[in-house]
Amino acid sequence: MKKDSFLLLFFSVLIIFPISAQLVVGGRVAVDIDINLPIPDVVIERRTSKQQLPKSKRGRPIVIHRCDHTCHHDFGAIQNQNAPSGEYLYQVANASLVPSENGEDHIVYDLDTGDVLEIIIVTGNYADYNYHYFNPDYNSLLPDNIILAITFNGQEIPLHTGSISIEPQGIGGYHSVLNLHSIYEGNFNGTVNF
């Protein structure tokens, strides 16, 4: 019982009075140590701010698959991976290669969700079916066939790297393989025949 009373008294003194000590380091060097732990007053106050928080940049809206699953998609699929809204497999409902007057070609993929993925390319070497996105941080040489930009529903998606292969198949048909790595919208990979 005496031992318990002594320990209780010892710990009570430690809590009430600040402790100071001196520590001798390396022979003749003395360091003063002062441990004074006051108990802070804690006040919790609920405040309402009339200041609006800045709106974050909204990503692409999540669109629910509109196909009734009786439709047949013979064109192929494009998988969107590592996107902020998660992974999604788009079925391509229609695809076309549309030339323009200024030397650019537009590859337009109509997706089953109603969205439109468009790739704008310029051909410098007609014997080569591969197109690459030129990014000076990743590429040292400017390719002959260039991906200028990609858009999703008319909004440009900035790219890190990317490539697309467009091989002619039969009379007026194409086999395309795309591998696009965007900065904010993840990766678009897929094979589409049109």
Coordinates of N, CA and C in Angstrom, one line a residue:
M1 N 0.8 -1.2 0.0 CA 0.0 0.0 0.0 C 0.9 1.3 0.0
K2 N 2.0 1.2 0.8 CA 2.9 2.4 0.8 C 3.5 2.6 -0.5
K3 N 3.8 1.5 -1.2 CA 4.5 1.6 -2.5 C 3.5 2.3 -3.5
D4 N 2.3 1.9 -3.5 CA 1.3 2.5 -4.4 C 1.1 4.0 -4.1
S5 N 1.0 4.3 -2.9 CA 0.9 5.7 -2.5 C 2.1 6.6 -2.9
F6 N 3.3 6.0 -2.8 CA 4.5 6.7 -3.2 C 4.5 6.9 -4.7
L7 N 4.1 5.9 -5.5 CA 4.0 6.1 -7.0 C 2.9 7.1 -7.4
L8 N 1.8 7.1 -6.7 CA 0.8 8.0 -7.0 C 1.3 9.5 -6.7
L9 N 2.0 9.6 -5.6 CA 2.5 10.9 -5.2 C 3.6 11.4 -6.2
F10 N 4.4 10.4 -6.6 CA 5.5 10.7 -7.6 C 4.9 11.2 -8.9
F11 N 3.9 10.5 -9.5 CA 3.3 10.9 -10.7 C 2.5 12.2 -10.6
S12 N 1.9 12.4 -9.5 CA 1.2 13.7 -9.3 C 2.1 14.9 -9.3
V13 N 3.3 14.7 -8.7 CA 4.3 15.8 -8.7 C 4.8 16.0 -10.1
L14 N 5.0 14.9 -10.9 CA 5.4 15.1 -12.3 C 4.4 15.8 -13.2
I15 N 3.2 15.6 -12.9 CA 2.1 16.2 -13.7 C 2.0 17.7 -13.3
I16 N 2.1 18.0 -12.1 CA 1.8 19.4 -11.6 C 3.0 20.3 -11.9
F17 N 4.2 19.9 -11.6 CA 5.4 20.8 -11.7 C 6.1 20.5 -13.0
P18 N 6.6 21.5 -13.7 CA 7.4 21.3 -14.9 C 8.8 20.6 -14.5
I19 N 9.3 19.9 -15.4 CA 10.5 19.2 -15.1 C 11.7 19.8 -15.9
S20 N 12.8 20.1 -15.2 CA 14.0 20.6 -15.8 C 15.1 19.6 -15.5
A21 N 16.0 19.4 -16.5 CA 17.1 18.5 -16.2 C 18.3 19.1 -17.1
Q22 N 19.4 18.5 -16.7 CA 20.6 18.9 -17.5 C 21.2 17.6 -17.9
L23 N 21.6 17.6 -19.2 CA 22.1 16.4 -19.8 C 23.6 16.7 -20.2
V24 N 24.5 15.8 -19.8 CA 25.9 16.0 -20.1 C 26.2 15.1 -21.3
V25 N 26.6 15.7 -22.4 CA 26.9 15.0 -23.6 C 28.4 15.1 -23.9
G26 N 29.1 14.0 -24.2 CA 30.5 14.0 -24.6 C 31.4 14.6 -23.6
G27 N 31.2 14.3 -22.3 CA 32.2 14.8 -21.3 C 31.9 16.1 -20.7
R28 N 32.2 17.2 -21.4 CA 32.1 18.5 -20.7 C 31.0 19.4 -21.3
V29 N 30.2 18.9 -22.2 CA 29.2 19.7 -22.9 C 27.9 19.4 -22.1
A30 N 27.3 20.5 -21.7 CA 26.0 20.4 -20.9 C 24.9 21.0 -21.7
V31 N 23.8 20.3 -21.8 CA 22.6 20.7 -22.5 C 21.4 20.8 -21.5
D32 N 20.8 21.9 -21.4 CA 19.6 22.1 -20.6 C 18.4 21.5 -21.3
I33 N 17.6 20.7 -20.6 CA 16.3 20.2 -21.2 C 15.2 20.7 -20.2
D34 N 14.2 21.3 -20.8 CA 13.1 21.8 -20.1 C 11.8 21.2 -20.7
I35 N 11.1 20.4 -19.9 CA 9.9 19.8 -20.4 C 8.8 20.5 -19.6
N36 N 8.1 21.3 -20.3 CA 6.9 22.0 -19.7 C 5.8 21.8 -20.6
L37 N 4.9 20.9 -20.3 CA 3.8 20.6 -21.2 C 2.5 21.2 -20.6
P38 N 2.1 22.4 -21.0 CA 0.9 22.9 -20.5 C -0.3 22.3 -21.3
I39 N -1.4 22.2 -20.6 CA -2.6 21.6 -21.2 C -3.3 22.8 -22.0
P40 N -3.5 22.6 -23.3 CA -4.1 23.7 -24.1 C -5.6 23.7 -23.9
D41 N -6.1 24.9 -24.0 CA -7.6 25.1 -24.0 C -8.1 24.8 -25.4
V42 N -9.0 23.9 -25.6 CA -9.6 23.6 -26.9 C -11.0 24.1 -27.0
V43 N -11.2 24.9 -28.0 CA -12.5 25.4 -28.3 C -12.9 25.0 -29.7
I44 N -14.0 24.4 -29.8 CA -14.5 24.1 -31.2 C -15.7 25.0 -31.5
E45 N -15.5 25.7 -32.6 CA -16.5 26.7 -33.0 C -16.9 26.4 -34.4
R46 N -18.2 26.3 -34.7 CA -18.7 26.0 -36.0 C -18.9 27.4 -36.7
R47 N -18.3 27.5 -37.8 CA -18.4 28.8 -38.6 C -19.0 28.4 -40.0
T48 N -19.8 29.3 -40.4 CA -20.4 29.1 -41.8 C -19.7 30.2 -42.6
S49 N -19.2 29.8 -43.8 CA -18.5 30.8 -44.6 C -19.5 31.1 -45.8
K50 N -19.6 32.4 -46.1 CA -20.4 32.8 -47.2 C -19.5 32.8 -48.5
Q51 N -18.2 32.5 -48.4 CA -17.3 32.5 -49.5 C -17.5 31.2 -50.2
Q52 N -17.7 31.3 -51.5 CA -17.8 30.1 -52.4 C -16.4 29.4 -52.6
L53 N -16.4 28.1 -52.5 CA -15.2 27.4 -52.8 C -15.0 27.3 -54.3
P54 N -13.8 27.4 -54.8 CA -13.6 27.3 -56.2 C -14.1 26.0 -56.7
K55 N -14.7 26.0 -57.9 CA -15.2 24.8 -58.5 C -14.1 24.0 -59.1
S56 N -14.1 22.7 -58.9 CA -13.0 21.9 -59.5 C -13.4 21.7 -61.0
K57 N -12.4 21.5 -61.8 CA -12.6 21.2 -63.2 C -13.3 19.9 -63.3
R58 N -14.5 20.0 -63.9 CA -15.3 18.8 -64.1 C -14.8 17.9 -65.2
G59 N -14.7 16.7 -64.9 CA -14.3 15.7 -65.9 C -15.5 15.4 -66.8
R60 N -15.2 14.5 -67.7 CA -16.2 14.1 -68.7 C -17.4 13.5 -67.9
P61 N -18.6 13.8 -68.2 CA -19.8 13.2 -67.5 C -19.8 11.7 -67.8
I62 N -20.3 11.0 -66.8 CA -20.4 9.5 -66.9 C -21.7 9.3 -67.7
V63 N -21.6 8.6 -68.8 CA -22.8 8.3 -69.6 C -23.1 6.8 -69.5
I64 N -24.3 6.5 -69.2 CA -24.7 5.1 -69.1 C -24.9 4.5 -70.5
H65 N -24.5 3.2 -70.6 CA -24.5 2.5 -71.9 C -26.0 2.5 -72.4
R66 N -26.2 3.1 -73.6 CA -27.5 3.2 -74.1 C -28.0 2.1 -75.0
C67 N -27.1 1.2 -75.3 CA -27.4 0.0 -76.2 C -28.3 -0.9 -75.4
D68 N -29.4 -1.4 -76.0 CA -30.3 -2.4 -75.3 C -29.8 -3.8 -75.4
H69 N -28.5 -4.0 -75.8 CA -27.8 -5.3 -75.8 C -28.5 -6.2 -76.8
T70 N -29.3 -5.8 -77.7 CA -29.8 -6.5 -78.8 C -29.1 -6.0 -80.1
C71 N -28.4 -4.9 -80.0 CA -27.6 -4.4 -81.1 C -26.4 -5.2 -81.3
H72 N -25.9 -5.1 -82.5 CA -24.7 -5.8 -82.9 C -23.6 -4.8 -83.3
H73 N -22.5 -4.8 -82.6 CA -21.4 -3.9 -83.0 C -20.3 -4.6 -83.7
D74 N -20.3 -4.5 -85.0 CA -19.3 -5.2 -85.8 C -18.1 -4.3 -86.0
F75 N -18.1 -3.1 -85.5 CA -17.0 -2.2 -85.8 C -15.8 -2.5 -84.8
G76 N -16.1 -2.7 -83.6 CA -15.1 -3.0 -82.6 C -15.3 -2.2 -81.3
A77 N -14.3 -2.1 -80.5 CA -14.5 -1.5 -79.2 C -13.2 -0.6 -78.9
I78 N -13.4 0.4 -78.0 CA -12.4 1.3 -77.5 C -12.5 1.3 -76.0
Q79 N -11.4 0.9 -75.4 CA -11.4 0.8 -73.9 C -10.7 2.1 -73.4
N80 N -11.4 2.7 -72.4 CA -10.9 3.9 -71.8 C -10.4 3.5 -70.4
Q81 N -9.1 3.4 -70.1 CA -8.6 2.9 -68.9 C -7.9 4.1 -68.1
N82 N -7.8 3.9 -66.8 CA -7.1 4.9 -65.9 C -7.7 6.3 -66.0
A83 N -8.9 6.4 -66.3 CA -9.6 7.7 -66.4 C -10.1 8.0 -65.0
P84 N -10.3 9.3 -64.7 CA -10.8 9.8 -63.4 C -12.2 9.2 -63.1
S85 N -13.0 8.9 -64.2 CA -14.3 8.4 -63.9 C -14.3 6.8 -63.9
G86 N -13.2 6.2 -64.0 CA -13.1 4.8 -64.0 C -12.9 4.2 -65.4
E87 N -12.9 2.9 -65.5 CA -12.7 2.2 -66.7 C -14.0 2.0 -67.4
Y88 N -14.0 2.2 -68.8 CA -15.2 2.0 -69.6 C -14.8 1.4 -70.9
L89 N -15.7 0.5 -71.4 CA -15.5 -0.1 -72.7 C -16.6 0.4 -73.6
Y90 N -16.1 1.3 -74.6 CA -17.1 1.9 -75.5 C -17.2 0.9 -76.7
Q91 N -18.4 0.6 -77.1 CA -18.6 -0.1 -78.4 C -18.7 0.9 -79.5
V92 N -18.1 0.7 -80.6 CA -18.1 1.7 -81.7 C -19.3 1.3 -82.5
A93 N -20.3 2.3 -82.6 CA -21.5 2.1 -83.4 C -21.3 2.5 -84.9
N94 N -20.3 3.4 -85.2 CA -20.0 3.8 -86.5 C -18.7 4.4 -86.5
A95 N -18.0 4.3 -87.7 CA -16.7 5.0 -87.8 C -16.5 5.4 -89.2
S96 N -15.7 6.5 -89.4 CA -15.5 7.0 -90.8 C -14.2 7.8 -90.8
L97 N -13.6 7.8 -92.0 CA -12.4 8.6 -92.3 C -12.9 9.8 -93.2
V98 N -12.8 11.0 -92.7 CA -13.3 12.2 -93.4 C -12.2 13.1 -93.7
P99 N -11.9 13.3 -95.0 CA -10.8 14.3 -95.4 C -11.4 15.7 -95.3
S100 N -10.4 16.6 -95.1 CA -10.8 18.0 -95.1 C -10.0 18.8 -96.1
E101 N -10.4 20.0 -96.4 CA -9.7 20.8 -97.4 C -8.3 21.2 -97.1
N102 N -7.9 21.3 -95.8 CA -6.6 21.8 -95.4 C -5.6 20.7 -95.2
G103 N -5.8 19.5 -95.8 CA -4.8 18.4 -95.7 C -4.9 17.6 -94.5
E104 N -5.8 17.9 -93.6 CA -6.1 17.1 -92.4 C -7.1 16.0 -92.7
D105 N -7.0 14.9 -92.0 CA -8.0 13.9 -92.1 C -8.6 13.7 -90.7
H106 N -9.9 13.4 -90.6 CA -10.5 13.2 -89.3 C -11.1 11.8 -89.3
I107 N -10.6 11.1 -88.3 CA -11.2 9.7 -88.0 C -12.2 9.9 -86.9
V108 N -13.4 9.6 -87.3 CA -14.6 9.9 -86.4 C -15.1 8.5 -85.9
Y109 N -15.1 8.3 -84.6 CA -15.7 7.1 -84.0 C -17.0 7.5 -83.2
D110 N -18.1 7.1 -83.7 CA -19.4 7.3 -83.0 C -19.6 6.1 -82.0
L111 N -19.6 6.5 -80.8 CA -19.7 5.4 -79.7 C -21.1 5.1 -79.3
D112 N -21.3 4.0 -78.7 CA -22.6 3.5 -78.3 C -23.3 4.4 -77.3
T113 N -22.5 5.2 -76.6 CA -23.1 6.1 -75.6 C -23.6 7.4 -76.1
G114 N -23.4 7.6 -77.4 CA -23.8 8.9 -78.1 C -22.6 9.8 -78.1
D115 N -21.5 9.5 -77.5 CA -20.3 10.3 -77.5 C -19.6 10.1 -78.9
V116 N -18.7 11.1 -79.2 CA -17.9 11.0 -80.4 C -16.5 11.3 -80.1
L117 N -15.6 10.3 -80.5 CA -14.2 10.4 -80.4 C -13.6 10.7 -81.8
E118 N -12.9 11.8 -81.9 CA -12.3 12.2 -83.2 C -10.8 12.3 -83.1
I119 N -10.1 11.8 -84.1 CA -8.7 11.9 -84.2 C -8.3 12.7 -85.4
I120 N -7.6 13.7 -85.3 CA -7.2 14.6 -86.4 C -5.8 14.3 -86.8
I121 N -5.6 13.8 -88.1 CA -4.3 13.4 -88.5 C -3.8 14.1 -89.7
V122 N -2.5 14.1 -90.0 CA -1.9 14.7 -91.2 C -1.0 13.6 -91.8
T123 N -1.1 13.3 -93.1 CA -0.3 12.3 -93.7 C 0.8 12.9 -94.5
G124 N 2.1 12.5 -94.1 CA 3.3 13.0 -94.9 C 3.8 11.9 -95.7
N125 N 3.6 10.6 -95.3 CA 4.2 9.5 -96.1 C 3.0 8.5 -96.3
Y126 N 2.5 8.5 -97.5 CA 1.3 7.6 -97.8 C 1.7 6.1 -97.8
A127 N 2.9 5.8 -97.8 CA 3.3 4.4 -97.8 C 3.3 3.8 -96.3
D128 N 3.3 4.7 -95.4 CA 3.3 4.3 -94.0 C 1.8 4.5 -93.4
Y129 N 1.3 3.5 -92.7 CA 0.0 3.6 -92.2 C 0.0 3.9 -90.7
N130 N 1.1 4.2 -90.1 CA 1.2 4.5 -88.7 C 1.3 6.0 -88.5
Y131 N 0.5 6.5 -87.5 CA 0.5 7.9 -87.1 C 0.9 8.1 -85.7
H132 N 1.7 9.1 -85.3 CA 2.2 9.3 -84.0 C 1.9 10.7 -83.5
Y133 N 1.7 10.8 -82.2 CA 1.5 12.2 -81.7 C 2.9 12.7 -81.3
F134 N 3.2 13.9 -81.8 CA 4.5 14.5 -81.5 C 4.5 15.3 -80.2
N135 N 5.3 14.8 -79.3 CA 5.4 15.6 -78.0 C 6.9 15.7 -77.8
P136 N 7.4 17.0 -77.8 CA 8.9 17.2 -77.7 C 9.5 16.6 -76.4
D137 N 8.7 16.4 -75.4 CA 9.2 15.7 -74.2 C 9.5 14.2 -74.3
Y138 N 8.8 13.6 -75.3 CA 8.9 12.2 -75.5 C 9.5 11.8 -76.8
N139 N 9.3 12.6 -77.8 CA 9.8 12.3 -79.2 C 11.0 13.2 -79.5
S140 N 12.0 12.6 -80.2 CA 13.1 13.4 -80.6 C 13.0 13.9 -82.1
L141 N 12.3 13.1 -82.9 CA 12.2 13.4 -84.3 C 10.7 13.6 -84.6
L142 N 10.4 14.5 -85.5 CA 9.1 14.7 -85.9 C 8.7 13.6 -86.9
P143 N 7.6 12.9 -86.6 CA 7.2 11.8 -87.5 C 6.6 12.3 -88.8
D144 N 6.6 11.4 -89.9 CA 6.1 11.8 -91.2 C 4.5 11.9 -91.1
N145 N 3.9 11.0 -90.4 CA 2.5 11.0 -90.2 C 2.2 11.3 -88.8
I146 N 1.4 12.4 -88.6 CA 1.2 13.0 -87.3 C -0.2 13.0 -86.8
I147 N -0.4 12.7 -85.5 CA -1.7 12.9 -84.9 C -1.6 14.4 -84.4
L148 N -2.5 15.2 -84.9 CA -2.5 16.6 -84.5 C -3.2 16.8 -83.1
A149 N -4.4 16.1 -83.0 CA -5.2 16.3 -81.8 C -6.2 15.2 -81.7
I150 N -6.8 15.0 -80.5 CA -7.9 14.1 -80.4 C -9.0 15.0 -79.7
T151 N -10.2 14.7 -80.0 CA -11.3 15.4 -79.3 C -12.3 14.4 -78.9
F152 N -13.0 14.7 -77.8 CA -14.1 13.9 -77.2 C -15.3 14.8 -77.1
N153 N -16.3 14.6 -77.9 CA -17.5 15.4 -77.9 C -17.1 16.9 -78.2
G154 N -16.1 17.1 -79.1 CA -15.7 18.4 -79.5 C -14.7 19.1 -78.6
Q155 N -14.4 18.5 -77.5 CA -13.4 19.1 -76.6 C -12.1 18.4 -76.7
E156 N -11.0 19.2 -76.9 CA -9.7 18.6 -77.1 C -9.2 17.9 -75.9
I157 N -8.6 16.8 -76.0 CA -8.0 16.0 -74.9 C -6.5 16.1 -75.1
P158 N -5.8 16.7 -74.2 CA -4.3 16.8 -74.3 C -3.7 15.4 -74.2
L159 N -2.7 15.1 -75.0 CA -2.0 13.8 -75.0 C -0.6 13.9 -74.4
H160 N -0.1 12.8 -73.8 CA 1.3 12.6 -73.5 C 1.9 12.0 -74.8
T161 N 1.4 10.8 -75.1 CA 1.9 10.1 -76.3 C 0.7 9.4 -76.9
G162 N 0.9 9.0 -78.1 CA -0.2 8.3 -78.8 C 0.2 7.8 -80.2
S163 N -0.5 6.8 -80.6 CA -0.3 6.3 -82.0 C -1.6 5.6 -82.5
I164 N -1.7 5.6 -83.8 CA -2.8 5.0 -84.4 C -2.3 4.4 -85.7
S165 N -2.8 3.2 -86.0 CA -2.4 2.5 -87.3 C -3.7 2.4 -88.1
I166 N -3.7 2.9 -89.3 CA -4.9 2.8 -90.2 C -4.5 2.0 -91.4
E167 N -4.8 0.8 -91.5 CA -4.5 -0.1 -92.6 C -5.7 -0.3 -93.5
P168 N -5.5 0.0 -94.8 CA -6.6 -0.3 -95.8 C -6.9 -1.8 -95.8
Q169 N -8.2 -2.1 -95.9 CA -8.7 -3.5 -95.9 C -9.8 -3.5 -97.0
G170 N -9.5 -4.3 -98.0 CA -10.5 -4.5 -99.1 C -10.9 -3.2 -99.8
I171 N -12.1 -3.1 -100.3 CA -12.5 -1.9 -101.1 C -13.1 -0.9 -100.1
G172 N -12.3 0.2 -99.9 CA -12.8 1.3 -99.0 C -12.9 1.0 -97.6
G173 N -12.4 -0.1 -97.1 CA -12.5 -0.4 -95.6 C -11.1 -0.2 -95.0
Y174 N -11.2 0.0 -93.7 CA -10.0 0.2 -92.9 C -10.0 -0.6 -91.6
H175 N -8.8 -1.0 -91.2 CA -8.5 -1.6 -89.9 C -7.7 -0.7 -89.1
S176 N -8.2 -0.2 -88.0 CA -7.5 0.8 -87.2 C -7.2 0.3 -85.8
V177 N -6.0 0.5 -85.3 CA -5.6 0.1 -83.9 C -5.1 1.4 -83.3
L178 N -5.7 1.8 -82.1 CA -5.3 3.0 -81.5 C -4.8 2.8 -80.1
N179 N -3.8 3.6 -79.7 CA -3.2 3.5 -78.4 C -2.8 4.9 -78.0
L180 N -3.8 5.6 -77.3 CA -3.6 7.0 -77.0 C -3.5 7.2 -75.5
H181 N -2.5 7.9 -75.0 CA -2.3 8.2 -73.6 C -2.5 9.7 -73.3
S182 N -3.7 10.0 -72.8 CA -4.0 11.4 -72.5 C -3.4 11.8 -71.1
I183 N -3.4 13.1 -70.9 CA -2.9 13.6 -69.7 C -3.9 13.5 -68.6
Y184 N -5.2 13.8 -68.9 CA -6.2 13.9 -67.8 C -7.3 12.8 -68.0
E185 N -7.5 12.2 -69.1 CA -8.6 11.3 -69.4 C -8.2 9.9 -69.5
G186 N -7.0 9.5 -69.1 CA -6.6 8.1 -69.2 C -6.2 7.7 -70.6
N187 N -6.2 6.4 -70.8 CA -5.7 5.8 -72.0 C -6.9 5.3 -72.9
F188 N -6.8 5.5 -74.2 CA -7.8 4.9 -75.1 C -7.1 3.9 -76.0
N189 N -7.5 2.7 -75.8 CA -6.9 1.6 -76.6 C -8.1 0.8 -77.3
G190 N -7.8 0.3 -78.5 CA -8.8 -0.5 -79.1 C -8.5 -0.8 -80.6
T191 N -9.4 -1.7 -81.2 CA -9.3 -2.1 -82.5 C -10.6 -1.9 -83.2
V192 N -10.7 -1.1 -84.3 CA -11.9 -0.8 -84.9 C -11.8 -1.1 -86.4
N193 N -12.7 -1.8 -87.0 CA -12.8 -2.1 -88.4 C -14.0 -1.3 -89.0
F194 N -13.7 -0.5 -90.1 CA -14.8 0.2 -90.7 C -14.5 0.3 -92.2

